[in-house]
Every structure is written in structure tokens, then in C-alpha cells.
Amino acid sequence: RELLSSDAMKDYNRARVYLDENYKSQEHFTALGSFYFLHESLKNIYQFDFKAKKYKKVTGKEIYSDTLESTPMLEKEKFPQDYFPECKWSRKGFIRTRWCITDCAFDLVNIHLFHDASNLIAWETSPSVYSGIRHKALGYVLDRIIDQRFEKVSYFVFGDFNFRLDAKAVVETLCAKATMQTIRAADTNEVVKLIFRESDNDRKVMLQLEKKLFDYFNQDVFRDNNGTALLEFDRELSVFKDRLYELDISFPPSYPYSEDSSQGKQYMNTRCPAWCDRILMSHSAKELILKVENDEKIVIYDHIGPNVCMGDHKPVFLSFRIAAGAGKPIANVHKCCVVQ
């Protein structure tokens, strides 16, 4: 409410805020939230009612919280528990809304996919078992938003995908000239720690790997040139290349940043830094944002607050222009904006 009434937002005269705060409902709780602020310069904006199957004009400012099951203006779903059974009360899922602006209809899907529970398990195989779980969950969402219940429109999918670098390939590259020491638990013989040391140079420790420890001796590799050298190990999206498009990444890994307020650029030594936070889109949405109007193309895909501590993730944003009616061929202009 403070944000809605702030001076910075005074030109945004309509808003829709959706906060899943009903944490007592463990079978439905996702902890997701979507905030939509609409600028006064946008004259006709409509939002889709999934129950009535029609668009309704957006006026005023409305906030929905506690439970989102009662509003027909969105679809919310938590992933089945058997997707990630070791995390008993996972909060992963998605929230979907549909909008129509100047005859251009599209879905906005806020998503949270499953994390890596153990660095050691992630390191064992390439791709990791966790990568497979995320693949399954993302495929589930994409199938859901293009099923037969509603008209198909362009879509944007954004949030914490928890995409990780291929751990095995990264470690083998970062520690190519190192020797590995394996430390096991005395009682179970389970591997609890891997230590990679340089073969010479007084056997300097390069990397220590535990369930929740990824302590690499030189964090600059993740920051220099925005970590571009490591993008080749960012492979989880490749299986969806026929369904999803992403603009070129030109920002450093968005996770896991230190939560020390004086360490805005420092990564924590808990996980290998990775581009967890992304904005993806259907190929039809790609055409939507890359259309050039008056020889002007302004599309920005970047992160926010590179030097500012704001939690273990850095927010990522996509800024672009939409031309009126850009979402449909001239012969089939979307008719949403004539519906009451």
C-alpha cells in the first residue's frame, strides 16, 4: 500500500496486486506474488476472467492476498508433491494472468521452479537429477498455458527458474589441473566433502564442495565480463529451444548473493553462482517485442542493483515497447477490446 501511494507511482493510476499469503494451506501455498502497475498513458487495458472466459476493463487499484483461489482473474497452481518428494512442503508453482493492451493479448506467468538440494548430488551426473526435475515442471507449465481451455496467445514466463550451471562440467573446467580428495562420513561412508587442490603451487585449495558449500578460491570468474565465460554451461533451457526464446544475457549470475548489506557484489559460498532468474517468452512473443516501429527498437534485458544488497537474488527486468495490434496479423486483429 505504501508503494501504491508513493510519489514514484503517482502516474500509475491502475494496479492489480496478487500475493499468495495463505501459508497455512500447505497443499496450495506457493509464496508467489505478482504486481501489475498500469501507467495513465495506457487508455484501454483489459484483463481476462478465466472463469467467465471474457476480458474485463481494468480500472482502479485492487489487492488480493491471503488466498488467491477465489479470484477468477488468475490461475494459480502448486506443483504436485511427487515432483520433488524430498522437499515435503515445497512452495514451488506458478501464477498466470492474461492481458490485452491495444488489441495485443498475452499471458504473464510468474514461476518458481525447484532448487538444487545438494551440491554433491548435482555434481554426480551431467545433467543433474535436479535439472531433470525442473525440466519436468517447466514442461508441465508450458503444456498448461497452451491447453485447449482458452485461446492461445503469446506468453512471457518469468521468475526464479533455479536454472543452474552444469555442475560437473563447471567443476571439471574450473579445476582442470587439480587433484580431488574425497572425505567420507566415518559411520556411513557417505561422501560429505570434495576438496580440489592444485597439483603444484603448494597444493593450494581451489574448491571445496559440500552439500551446501561451493567455496571456489576466485569469485572473479563469476563477475568478470558478467561471467560470460560460464554461459556455455548454462544448458537447462536448451531442451525448450523450440518452445521458448530468451534475449542474450548480459548480466552476471543472479544468485546466490551475500545478504550482508555491505557486500552488494559478493556471492555466498553456498552454491555455484548461476543465472536462476530469467524472463523467457514464446516465439510469438519474441516477434511482438522485436517489431521495429519508426526505426526505433528499444529492448533492455538486464539486472537491477548490481552494487546493492537486496537478498540472495538480483532482480532481473525486461523493458520493451509494443506497437498497437502487434500481437495479431492484420487479417485477424484480436477482438478482446470490444468485449465488455
PDB file of N, CA and C in Angstrom, residues 120-221:
ATOM      1  N   LEU A 120      26.647 -31.856  -3.910  1.00  0.00           N
ATOM      2  CA  LEU A 120      27.310 -33.135  -4.169  1.00  0.00           C
ATOM      3  C   LEU A 120      26.505 -33.997  -5.138  1.00  0.00           C
ATOM      4  N   ILE A 121      25.180 -34.002  -4.952  1.00  0.00           N
ATOM      5  CA  ILE A 121      24.322 -34.770  -5.856  1.00  0.00           C
ATOM      6  C   ILE A 121      24.281 -34.106  -7.233  1.00  0.00           C
ATOM      7  N   ALA A 122      24.239 -32.780  -7.248  1.00  0.00           N
ATOM      8  CA  ALA A 122      24.230 -32.056  -8.526  1.00  0.00           C
ATOM      9  C   ALA A 122      25.496 -32.321  -9.323  1.00  0.00           C
ATOM     10  N   TRP A 123      26.594 -32.563  -8.630  1.00  0.00           N
ATOM     11  CA  TRP A 123      27.893 -32.783  -9.274  1.00  0.00           C
ATOM     12  C   TRP A 123      28.020 -34.189  -9.867  1.00  0.00           C
ATOM     13  N   GLU A 124      27.210 -35.115  -9.390  1.00  0.00           N
ATOM     14  CA  GLU A 124      27.391 -36.527  -9.750  1.00  0.00           C
ATOM     15  C   GLU A 124      27.139 -36.822 -11.230  1.00  0.00           C
ATOM     16  N   THR A 125      26.106 -36.202 -11.800  1.00  0.00           N
ATOM     17  CA  THR A 125      25.737 -36.526 -13.180  1.00  0.00           C
ATOM     18  C   THR A 125      25.578 -35.261 -14.010  1.00  0.00           C
ATOM     19  N   SER A 126      25.668 -35.426 -15.311  1.00  0.00           N
ATOM     20  CA  SER A 126      25.512 -34.294 -16.229  1.00  0.00           C
ATOM     21  C   SER A 126      24.552 -34.690 -17.346  1.00  0.00           C
ATOM     22  N   PRO A 127      23.347 -34.070 -17.411  1.00  0.00           N
ATOM     23  CA  PRO A 127      22.816 -33.057 -16.499  1.00  0.00           C
ATOM     24  C   PRO A 127      22.399 -33.670 -15.159  1.00  0.00           C
ATOM     25  N   SER A 128      22.216 -32.832 -14.167  1.00  0.00           N
ATOM     26  CA  SER A 128      21.940 -33.319 -12.817  1.00  0.00           C
ATOM     27  C   SER A 128      20.495 -33.803 -12.689  1.00  0.00           C
ATOM     28  N   VAL A 129      20.253 -34.551 -11.636  1.00  0.00           N
ATOM     29  CA  VAL A 129      18.901 -35.029 -11.351  1.00  0.00           C
ATOM     30  C   VAL A 129      17.961 -33.847 -11.113  1.00  0.00           C
ATOM     31  N   TYR A 130      18.478 -32.760 -10.535  1.00  0.00           N
ATOM     32  CA  TYR A 130      17.641 -31.578 -10.267  1.00  0.00           C
ATOM     33  C   TYR A 130      17.255 -30.881 -11.566  1.00  0.00           C
ATOM     34  N   SER A 131      18.161 -30.882 -12.518  1.00  0.00           N
ATOM     35  CA  SER A 131      17.860 -30.325 -13.831  1.00  0.00           C
ATOM     36  C   SER A 131      16.678 -31.057 -14.461  1.00  0.00           C
ATOM     37  N   GLY A 132      16.647 -32.361 -14.298  1.00  0.00           N
ATOM     38  CA  GLY A 132      15.548 -33.162 -14.826  1.00  0.00           C
ATOM     39  C   GLY A 132      14.220 -32.827 -14.176  1.00  0.00           C
ATOM     40  N   ILE A 133      14.250 -32.548 -12.867  1.00  0.00           N
ATOM     41  CA  ILE A 133      13.024 -32.183 -12.141  1.00  0.00           C
ATOM     42  C   ILE A 133      12.499 -30.837 -12.639  1.00  0.00           C
ATOM     43  N   ARG A 134      13.403 -29.875 -12.840  1.00  0.00           N
ATOM     44  CA  ARG A 134      12.991 -28.560 -13.348  1.00  0.00           C
ATOM     45  C   ARG A 134      12.442 -28.679 -14.768  1.00  0.00           C
ATOM     46  N   HIS A 135      13.065 -29.519 -15.563  1.00  0.00           N
ATOM     47  CA  HIS A 135      12.610 -29.765 -16.935  1.00  0.00           C
ATOM     48  C   HIS A 135      11.162 -30.249 -16.925  1.00  0.00           C
ATOM     49  N   LYS A 136      10.869 -31.198 -16.055  1.00  0.00           N
ATOM     50  CA  LYS A 136       9.525 -31.758 -15.956  1.00  0.00           C
ATOM     51  C   LYS A 136       8.517 -30.694 -15.526  1.00  0.00           C
ATOM     52  N   ALA A 137       8.887 -29.885 -14.534  1.00  0.00           N
ATOM     53  CA  ALA A 137       7.972 -28.878 -14.004  1.00  0.00           C
ATOM     54  C   ALA A 137       7.706 -27.768 -15.020  1.00  0.00           C
ATOM     55  N   LEU A 138       8.756 -27.316 -15.705  1.00  0.00           N
ATOM     56  CA  LEU A 138       8.572 -26.255 -16.697  1.00  0.00           C
ATOM     57  C   LEU A 138       7.736 -26.767 -17.868  1.00  0.00           C
ATOM     58  N   GLY A 139       7.971 -27.999 -18.281  1.00  0.00           N
ATOM     59  CA  GLY A 139       7.161 -28.591 -19.341  1.00  0.00           C
ATOM     60  C   GLY A 139       5.693 -28.660 -18.948  1.00  0.00           C
ATOM     61  N   TYR A 140       5.447 -28.962 -17.682  1.00  0.00           N
ATOM     62  CA  TYR A 140       4.078 -29.018 -17.155  1.00  0.00           C
ATOM     63  C   TYR A 140       3.395 -27.653 -17.303  1.00  0.00           C
ATOM     64  N   VAL A 141       4.114 -26.586 -16.948  1.00  0.00           N
ATOM     65  CA  VAL A 141       3.548 -25.238 -17.033  1.00  0.00           C
ATOM     66  C   VAL A 141       3.270 -24.852 -18.486  1.00  0.00           C
ATOM     67  N   LEU A 142       4.223 -25.103 -19.364  1.00  0.00           N
ATOM     68  CA  LEU A 142       4.041 -24.741 -20.768  1.00  0.00           C
ATOM     69  C   LEU A 142       2.863 -25.491 -21.393  1.00  0.00           C
ATOM     70  N   ASP A 143       2.716 -26.762 -21.038  1.00  0.00           N
ATOM     71  CA  ASP A 143       1.576 -27.526 -21.542  1.00  0.00           C
ATOM     72  C   ASP A 143       0.266 -26.958 -21.005  1.00  0.00           C
ATOM     73  N   ARG A 144       0.311 -26.513 -19.755  1.00  0.00           N
ATOM     74  CA  ARG A 144      -0.896 -25.992 -19.102  1.00  0.00           C
ATOM     75  C   ARG A 144      -1.373 -24.692 -19.745  1.00  0.00           C
ATOM     76  N   ILE A 145      -0.438 -23.808 -20.078  1.00  0.00           N
ATOM     77  CA  ILE A 145      -0.859 -22.495 -20.576  1.00  0.00           C
ATOM     78  C   ILE A 145      -1.210 -22.495 -22.067  1.00  0.00           C
ATOM     79  N   ILE A 146      -0.973 -23.612 -22.754  1.00  0.00           N
ATOM     80  CA  ILE A 146      -1.399 -23.682 -24.157  1.00  0.00           C
ATOM     81  C   ILE A 146      -2.404 -24.806 -24.377  1.00  0.00           C
ATOM     82  N   ASP A 147      -3.053 -25.261 -23.294  1.00  0.00           N
ATOM     83  CA  ASP A 147      -4.032 -26.338 -23.466  1.00  0.00           C
ATOM     84  C   ASP A 147      -5.302 -25.793 -24.134  1.00  0.00           C
ATOM     85  N   GLN A 148      -6.288 -26.644 -24.273  1.00  0.00           N
ATOM     86  CA  GLN A 148      -7.459 -26.319 -25.093  1.00  0.00           C
ATOM     87  C   GLN A 148      -8.530 -25.500 -24.380  1.00  0.00           C
ATOM     88  N   ARG A 149      -8.326 -25.158 -23.123  1.00  0.00           N
ATOM     89  CA  ARG A 149      -9.381 -24.464 -22.381  1.00  0.00           C
ATOM     90  C   ARG A 149      -9.604 -23.032 -22.865  1.00  0.00           C
ATOM     91  N   PHE A 150      -8.522 -22.385 -23.318  1.00  0.00           N
ATOM     92  CA  PHE A 150      -8.623 -20.985 -23.707  1.00  0.00           C
ATOM     93  C   PHE A 150      -7.896 -20.757 -25.029  1.00  0.00           C
ATOM     94  N   GLU A 151      -8.190 -19.635 -25.646  1.00  0.00           N
ATOM     95  CA  GLU A 151      -7.498 -19.264 -26.877  1.00  0.00           C
ATOM     96  C   GLU A 151      -5.993 -19.167 -26.614  1.00  0.00           C
ATOM     97  N   LYS A 152      -5.183 -19.583 -27.567  1.00  0.00           N
ATOM     98  CA  LYS A 152      -3.736 -19.490 -27.425  1.00  0.00           C
ATOM     99  C   LYS A 152      -3.276 -18.064 -27.741  1.00  0.00           C
ATOM    100  N   VAL A 153      -2.462 -17.517 -26.862  1.00  0.00           N
ATOM    101  CA  VAL A 153      -1.893 -16.188 -27.074  1.00  0.00           C
ATOM    102  C   VAL A 153      -0.391 -16.250 -26.791  1.00  0.00           C
ATOM    103  N   SER A 154       0.312 -15.171 -27.116  1.00  0.00           N
ATOM    104  CA  SER A 154       1.725 -15.088 -26.769  1.00  0.00           C
ATOM    105  C   SER A 154       1.865 -15.118 -25.257  1.00  0.00           C
ATOM    106  N   TYR A 155       3.033 -15.568 -24.780  1.00  0.00           N
ATOM    107  CA  TYR A 155       3.206 -15.596 -23.327  1.00  0.00           C
ATOM    108  C   TYR A 155       4.642 -15.278 -22.932  1.00  0.00           C
ATOM    109  N   PHE A 156       4.754 -14.708 -21.730  1.00  0.00           N
ATOM    110  CA  PHE A 156       6.026 -14.442 -21.076  1.00  0.00           C
ATOM    111  C   PHE A 156       6.053 -15.253 -19.785  1.00  0.00           C
ATOM    112  N   VAL A 157       7.147 -15.952 -19.543  1.00  0.00           N
ATOM    113  CA  VAL A 157       7.311 -16.754 -18.324  1.00  0.00           C
ATOM    114  C   VAL A 157       8.536 -16.210 -17.597  1.00  0.00           C
ATOM    115  N   PHE A 158       8.368 -15.834 -16.333  1.00  0.00           N
ATOM    116  CA  PHE A 158       9.451 -15.155 -15.629  1.00  0.00           C
ATOM    117  C   PHE A 158       9.477 -15.568 -14.163  1.00  0.00           C
ATOM    118  N   GLY A 159      10.629 -15.369 -13.521  1.00  0.00           N
ATOM    119  CA  GLY A 159      10.741 -15.667 -12.101  1.00  0.00           C
ATOM    120  C   GLY A 159      12.026 -16.405 -11.789  1.00  0.00           C
ATOM    121  N   ASP A 160      11.999 -17.122 -10.681  1.00  0.00           N
ATOM    122  CA  ASP A 160      13.161 -17.898 -10.242  1.00  0.00           C
ATOM    123  C   ASP A 160      13.035 -19.318 -10.809  1.00  0.00           C
ATOM    124  N   PHE A 161      13.688 -19.552 -11.944  1.00  0.00           N
ATOM    125  CA  PHE A 161      13.663 -20.872 -12.565  1.00  0.00           C
ATOM    126  C   PHE A 161      14.621 -21.828 -11.859  1.00  0.00           C
ATOM    127  N   ASN A 162      15.502 -21.283 -11.035  1.00  0.00           N
ATOM    128  CA  ASN A 162      16.528 -22.076 -10.351  1.00  0.00           C
ATOM    129  C   ASN A 162      17.423 -22.831 -11.336  1.00  0.00           C
ATOM    130  N   PHE A 163      17.486 -22.346 -12.594  1.00  0.00           N
ATOM    131  CA  PHE A 163      18.418 -22.939 -13.546  1.00  0.00           C
ATOM    132  C   PHE A 163      19.835 -22.852 -12.984  1.00  0.00           C
ATOM    133  N   ARG A 164      20.573 -23.947 -13.036  1.00  0.00           N
ATOM    134  CA  ARG A 164      21.951 -23.973 -12.542  1.00  0.00           C
ATOM    135  C   ARG A 164      22.898 -24.320 -13.687  1.00  0.00           C
ATOM    136  N   LEU A 165      24.137 -23.954 -13.510  1.00  0.00           N
ATOM    137  CA  LEU A 165      25.150 -24.365 -14.465  1.00  0.00           C
ATOM    138  C   LEU A 165      25.351 -25.871 -14.344  1.00  0.00           C
ATOM    139  N   ASP A 166      25.771 -26.499 -15.410  1.00  0.00           N
ATOM    140  CA  ASP A 166      26.074 -27.928 -15.384  1.00  0.00           C
ATOM    141  C   ASP A 166      27.235 -28.137 -14.416  1.00  0.00           C
ATOM    142  N   ALA A 167      26.921 -28.577 -13.204  1.00  0.00           N
ATOM    143  CA  ALA A 167      27.896 -28.605 -12.112  1.00  0.00           C
ATOM    144  C   ALA A 167      29.126 -29.445 -12.448  1.00  0.00           C
ATOM    145  N   LYS A 168      28.905 -30.604 -13.022  1.00  0.00           N
ATOM    146  CA  LYS A 168      30.037 -31.487 -13.331  1.00  0.00           C
ATOM    147  C   LYS A 168      30.983 -30.830 -14.329  1.00  0.00           C
ATOM    148  N   ALA A 169      30.411 -30.233 -15.384  1.00  0.00           N
ATOM    149  CA  ALA A 169      31.233 -29.589 -16.407  1.00  0.00           C
ATOM    150  C   ALA A 169      31.943 -28.361 -15.858  1.00  0.00           C
ATOM    151  N   VAL A 170      31.271 -27.592 -15.018  1.00  0.00           N
ATOM    152  CA  VAL A 170      31.877 -26.389 -14.428  1.00  0.00           C
ATOM    153  C   VAL A 170      33.054 -26.768 -13.538  1.00  0.00           C
ATOM    154  N   VAL A 171      32.858 -27.741 -12.662  1.00  0.00           N
ATOM    155  CA  VAL A 171      33.930 -28.146 -11.748  1.00  0.00           C
ATOM    156  C   VAL A 171      35.117 -28.701 -12.533  1.00  0.00           C
ATOM    157  N   GLU A 172      34.832 -29.492 -13.546  1.00  0.00           N
ATOM    158  CA  GLU A 172      35.921 -30.060 -14.339  1.00  0.00           C
ATOM    159  C   GLU A 172      36.698 -28.974 -15.084  1.00  0.00           C
ATOM    160  N   THR A 173      36.013 -27.893 -15.434  1.00  0.00           N
ATOM    161  CA  THR A 173      36.674 -26.786 -16.126  1.00  0.00           C
ATOM    162  C   THR A 173      37.440 -25.896 -15.146  1.00  0.00           C
ATOM    163  N   LEU A 174      36.788 -25.534 -14.051  1.00  0.00           N
ATOM    164  CA  LEU A 174      37.431 -24.657 -13.067  1.00  0.00           C
ATOM    165  C   LEU A 174      38.616 -25.344 -12.390  1.00  0.00           C
ATOM    166  N   CYS A 175      38.529 -26.647 -12.263  1.00  0.00           N
ATOM    167  CA  CYS A 175      39.573 -27.402 -11.551  1.00  0.00           C
ATOM    168  C   CYS A 175      40.264 -28.402 -12.479  1.00  0.00           C
ATOM    169  N   ALA A 176      40.479 -27.989 -13.727  1.00  0.00           N
ATOM    170  CA  ALA A 176      41.029 -28.894 -14.739  1.00  0.00           C
ATOM    171  C   ALA A 176      42.401 -29.448 -14.353  1.00  0.00           C
ATOM    172  N   LYS A 177      43.184 -28.657 -13.635  1.00  0.00           N
ATOM    173  CA  LYS A 177      44.547 -29.082 -13.274  1.00  0.00           C
ATOM    174  C   LYS A 177      44.661 -29.430 -11.796  1.00  0.00           C
ATOM    175  N   ALA A 178      43.531 -29.763 -11.197  1.00  0.00           N
ATOM    176  CA  ALA A 178      43.525 -30.049  -9.762  1.00  0.00           C
ATOM    177  C   ALA A 178      43.395 -31.547  -9.505  1.00  0.00           C
ATOM    178  N   THR A 179      43.781 -31.936  -8.311  1.00  0.00           N
ATOM    179  CA  THR A 179      43.544 -33.304  -7.847  1.00  0.00           C
ATOM    180  C   THR A 179      42.429 -33.272  -6.817  1.00  0.00           C
ATOM    181  N   MET A 180      41.628 -34.331  -6.790  1.00  0.00           N
ATOM    182  CA  MET A 180      40.445 -34.352  -5.930  1.00  0.00           C
ATOM    183  C   MET A 180      40.652 -35.269  -4.728  1.00  0.00           C
ATOM    184  N   GLN A 181      40.293 -34.756  -3.563  1.00  0.00           N
ATOM    185  CA  GLN A 181      40.315 -35.534  -2.326  1.00  0.00           C
ATOM    186  C   GLN A 181      38.874 -35.757  -1.870  1.00  0.00           C
ATOM    187  N   THR A 182      38.545 -36.996  -1.571  1.00  0.00           N
ATOM    188  CA  THR A 182      37.182 -37.332  -1.137  1.00  0.00           C
ATOM    189  C   THR A 182      37.160 -37.609   0.355  1.00  0.00           C
ATOM    190  N   ILE A 183      36.256 -36.940   1.060  1.00  0.00           N
ATOM    191  CA  ILE A 183      36.114 -37.140   2.506  1.00  0.00           C
ATOM    192  C   ILE A 183      34.755 -37.777   2.772  1.00  0.00           C
ATOM    193  N   ARG A 184      34.774 -38.882   3.499  1.00  0.00           N
ATOM    194  CA  ARG A 184      33.548 -39.629   3.772  1.00  0.00           C
ATOM    195  C   ARG A 184      33.213 -39.614   5.255  1.00  0.00           C
ATOM    196  N   ALA A 185      31.933 -39.779   5.552  1.00  0.00           N
ATOM    197  CA  ALA A 185      31.489 -39.868   6.942  1.00  0.00           C
ATOM    198  C   ALA A 185      31.964 -41.194   7.531  1.00  0.00           C
ATOM    199  N   ALA A 186      32.467 -41.143   8.742  1.00  0.00           N
ATOM    200  CA  ALA A 186      33.038 -42.332   9.378  1.00  0.00           C
ATOM    201  C   ALA A 186      32.001 -43.426   9.607  1.00  0.00           C
ATOM    202  N   ASP A 187      30.763 -43.026   9.901  1.00  0.00           N
ATOM    203  CA  ASP A 187      29.754 -44.022  10.251  1.00  0.00           C
ATOM    204  C   ASP A 187      29.027 -44.597   9.038  1.00  0.00           C
ATOM    205  N   THR A 188      28.816 -43.785   7.994  1.00  0.00           N
ATOM    206  CA  THR A 188      28.017 -44.251   6.855  1.00  0.00           C
ATOM    207  C   THR A 188      28.831 -44.435   5.573  1.00  0.00           C
ATOM    208  N   ASN A 189      30.066 -43.937   5.584  1.00  0.00           N
ATOM    209  CA  ASN A 189      30.928 -43.977   4.393  1.00  0.00           C
ATOM    210  C   ASN A 189      30.390 -43.102   3.249  1.00  0.00           C
ATOM    211  N   GLU A 190      29.404 -42.274   3.564  1.00  0.00           N
ATOM    212  CA  GLU A 190      28.829 -41.368   2.570  1.00  0.00           C
ATOM    213  C   GLU A 190      29.797 -40.220   2.290  1.00  0.00           C
ATOM    214  N   VAL A 191      29.893 -39.819   1.026  1.00  0.00           N
ATOM    215  CA  VAL A 191      30.739 -38.681   0.671  1.00  0.00           C
ATOM    216  C   VAL A 191      30.134 -37.404   1.245  1.00  0.00           C
ATOM    217  N   VAL A 192      30.919 -36.686   2.043  1.00  0.00           N
ATOM    218  CA  VAL A 192      30.420 -35.452   2.654  1.00  0.00           C
ATOM    219  C   VAL A 192      31.181 -34.215   2.186  1.00  0.00           C
ATOM    220  N   LYS A 193      32.342 -34.436   1.537  1.00  0.00           N
ATOM    221  CA  LYS A 193      33.119 -33.287   1.096  1.00  0.00           C
ATOM    222  C   LYS A 193      34.101 -33.690   0.001  1.00  0.00           C
ATOM    223  N   LEU A 194      34.248 -32.803  -0.985  1.00  0.00           N
ATOM    224  CA  LEU A 194      35.261 -32.963  -2.020  1.00  0.00           C
ATOM    225  C   LEU A 194      36.180 -31.751  -1.968  1.00  0.00           C
ATOM    226  N   ILE A 195      37.481 -32.004  -1.994  1.00  0.00           N
ATOM    227  CA  ILE A 195      38.454 -30.917  -1.979  1.00  0.00           C
ATOM    228  C   ILE A 195      39.322 -31.017  -3.223  1.00  0.00           C
ATOM    229  N   PHE A 196      39.352 -29.946  -3.995  1.00  0.00           N
ATOM    230  CA  PHE A 196      40.154 -29.899  -5.219  1.00  0.00           C
ATOM    231  C   PHE A 196      41.369 -29.016  -4.969  1.00  0.00           C
ATOM    232  N   ARG A 197      42.566 -29.590  -5.128  1.00  0.00           N
ATOM    233  CA  ARG A 197      43.818 -28.866  -4.867  1.00  0.00           C
ATOM    234  C   ARG A 197      44.639 -28.784  -6.150  1.00  0.00           C
ATOM    235  N   GLU A 198      45.363 -27.674  -6.274  1.00  0.00           N
ATOM    236  CA  GLU A 198      46.282 -27.542  -7.397  1.00  0.00           C
ATOM    237  C   GLU A 198      47.362 -28.621  -7.283  1.00  0.00           C
ATOM    238  N   SER A 199      47.764 -29.159  -8.434  1.00  0.00           N
ATOM    239  CA  SER A 199      48.770 -30.227  -8.428  1.00  0.00           C
ATOM    240  C   SER A 199      50.121 -29.726  -7.939  1.00  0.00           C
ATOM    241  N   ASP A 200      50.406 -28.448  -8.236  1.00  0.00           N
ATOM    242  CA  ASP A 200      51.643 -27.840  -7.717  1.00  0.00           C
ATOM    243  C   ASP A 200      51.238 -26.638  -6.864  1.00  0.00           C
ATOM    244  N   ASN A 201      52.046 -25.601  -6.836  1.00  0.00           N
ATOM    245  CA  ASN A 201      51.712 -24.382  -6.086  1.00  0.00           C
ATOM    246  C   ASN A 201      51.343 -24.694  -4.637  1.00  0.00           C
ATOM    247  N   ASP A 202      52.148 -25.574  -4.015  1.00  0.00           N
ATOM    248  CA  ASP A 202      51.929 -25.963  -2.610  1.00  0.00           C
ATOM    249  C   ASP A 202      50.557 -26.584  -2.384  1.00  0.00           C
ATOM    250  N   ARG A 203      50.025 -27.202  -3.449  1.00  0.00           N
ATOM    251  CA  ARG A 203      48.716 -27.872  -3.354  1.00  0.00           C
ATOM    252  C   ARG A 203      47.638 -26.959  -2.767  1.00  0.00           C
ATOM    253  N   LYS A 204      47.583 -25.757  -3.296  1.00  0.00           N
ATOM    254  CA  LYS A 204      46.600 -24.764  -2.867  1.00  0.00           C
ATOM    255  C   LYS A 204      45.179 -25.275  -3.137  1.00  0.00           C
ATOM    256  N   VAL A 205      44.283 -25.078  -2.162  1.00  0.00           N
ATOM    257  CA  VAL A 205      42.890 -25.491  -2.313  1.00  0.00           C
ATOM    258  C   VAL A 205      42.181 -24.546  -3.285  1.00  0.00           C
ATOM    259  N   MET A 206      41.625 -25.132  -4.362  1.00  0.00           N
ATOM    260  CA  MET A 206      40.893 -24.339  -5.348  1.00  0.00           C
ATOM    261  C   MET A 206      39.384 -24.342  -5.077  1.00  0.00           C
ATOM    262  N   LEU A 207      38.866 -25.495  -4.694  1.00  0.00           N
ATOM    263  CA  LEU A 207      37.422 -25.622  -4.493  1.00  0.00           C
ATOM    264  C   LEU A 207      37.126 -26.616  -3.395  1.00  0.00           C
ATOM    265  N   GLN A 208      36.190 -26.248  -2.517  1.00  0.00           N
ATOM    266  CA  GLN A 208      35.660 -27.175  -1.518  1.00  0.00           C
ATOM    267  C   GLN A 208      34.167 -27.330  -1.785  1.00  0.00           C
ATOM    268  N   LEU A 209      33.730 -28.569  -1.872  1.00  0.00           N
ATOM    269  CA  LEU A 209      32.354 -28.856  -2.242  1.00  0.00           C
ATOM    270  C   LEU A 209      31.704 -29.715  -1.165  1.00  0.00           C
ATOM    271  N   GLU A 210      30.601 -29.218  -0.607  1.00  0.00           N
ATOM    272  CA  GLU A 210      29.778 -29.972   0.327  1.00  0.00           C
ATOM    273  C   GLU A 210      28.324 -29.834  -0.097  1.00  0.00           C
ATOM    274  N   LYS A 211      27.427 -30.430   0.670  1.00  0.00           N
ATOM    275  CA  LYS A 211      26.007 -30.370   0.331  1.00  0.00           C
ATOM    276  C   LYS A 211      25.560 -28.940   0.088  1.00  0.00           C
ATOM    277  N   LYS A 212      25.945 -28.035   0.994  1.00  0.00           N
ATOM    278  CA  LYS A 212      25.562 -26.626   0.861  1.00  0.00           C
ATOM    279  C   LYS A 212      26.791 -25.719   0.925  1.00  0.00           C
ATOM    280  N   LEU A 213      27.869 -26.175   0.311  1.00  0.00           N
ATOM    281  CA  LEU A 213      29.087 -25.368   0.240  1.00  0.00           C
ATOM    282  C   LEU A 213      29.680 -25.480  -1.159  1.00  0.00           C
ATOM    283  N   PHE A 214      29.924 -24.323  -1.772  1.00  0.00           N
ATOM    284  CA  PHE A 214      30.640 -24.258  -3.052  1.00  0.00           C
ATOM    285  C   PHE A 214      31.645 -23.116  -2.898  1.00  0.00           C
ATOM    286  N   ASP A 215      32.786 -23.439  -2.334  1.00  0.00           N
ATOM    287  CA  ASP A 215      33.778 -22.418  -1.980  1.00  0.00           C
ATOM    288  C   ASP A 215      34.922 -22.452  -2.985  1.00  0.00           C
ATOM    289  N   TYR A 216      34.795 -21.616  -4.026  1.00  0.00           N
ATOM    290  CA  TYR A 216      35.832 -21.517  -5.057  1.00  0.00           C
ATOM    291  C   TYR A 216      36.741 -20.347  -4.719  1.00  0.00           C
ATOM    292  N   PHE A 217      38.043 -20.531  -4.919  1.00  0.00           N
ATOM    293  CA  PHE A 217      39.017 -19.560  -4.394  1.00  0.00           C
ATOM    294  C   PHE A 217      38.998 -18.211  -5.125  1.00  0.00           C
ATOM    295  N   ASN A 218      38.413 -18.158  -6.333  1.00  0.00           N
ATOM    296  CA  ASN A 218      38.468 -16.920  -7.110  1.00  0.00           C
ATOM    297  C   ASN A 218      37.090 -16.569  -7.666  1.00  0.00           C
ATOM    298  N   GLN A 219      36.340 -15.772  -6.921  1.00  0.00           N
ATOM    299  CA  GLN A 219      34.980 -15.415  -7.353  1.00  0.00           C
ATOM    300  C   GLN A 219      34.964 -14.517  -8.589  1.00  0.00           C
ATOM    301  N   ASP A 220      36.101 -13.931  -8.928  1.00  0.00           N
ATOM    302  CA  ASP A 220      36.131 -13.014 -10.072  1.00  0.00           C
ATOM    303  C   ASP A 220      35.683 -13.691 -11.365  1.00  0.00           C
ATOM    304  N   VAL A 221      35.861 -15.002 -11.437  1.00  0.00           N
ATOM    305  CA  VAL A 221      35.473 -15.713 -12.658  1.00  0.00           C
ATOM    306  C   VAL A 221      33.970 -15.589 -12.906  1.00  0.00           C
TER     307      VAL A 221
END
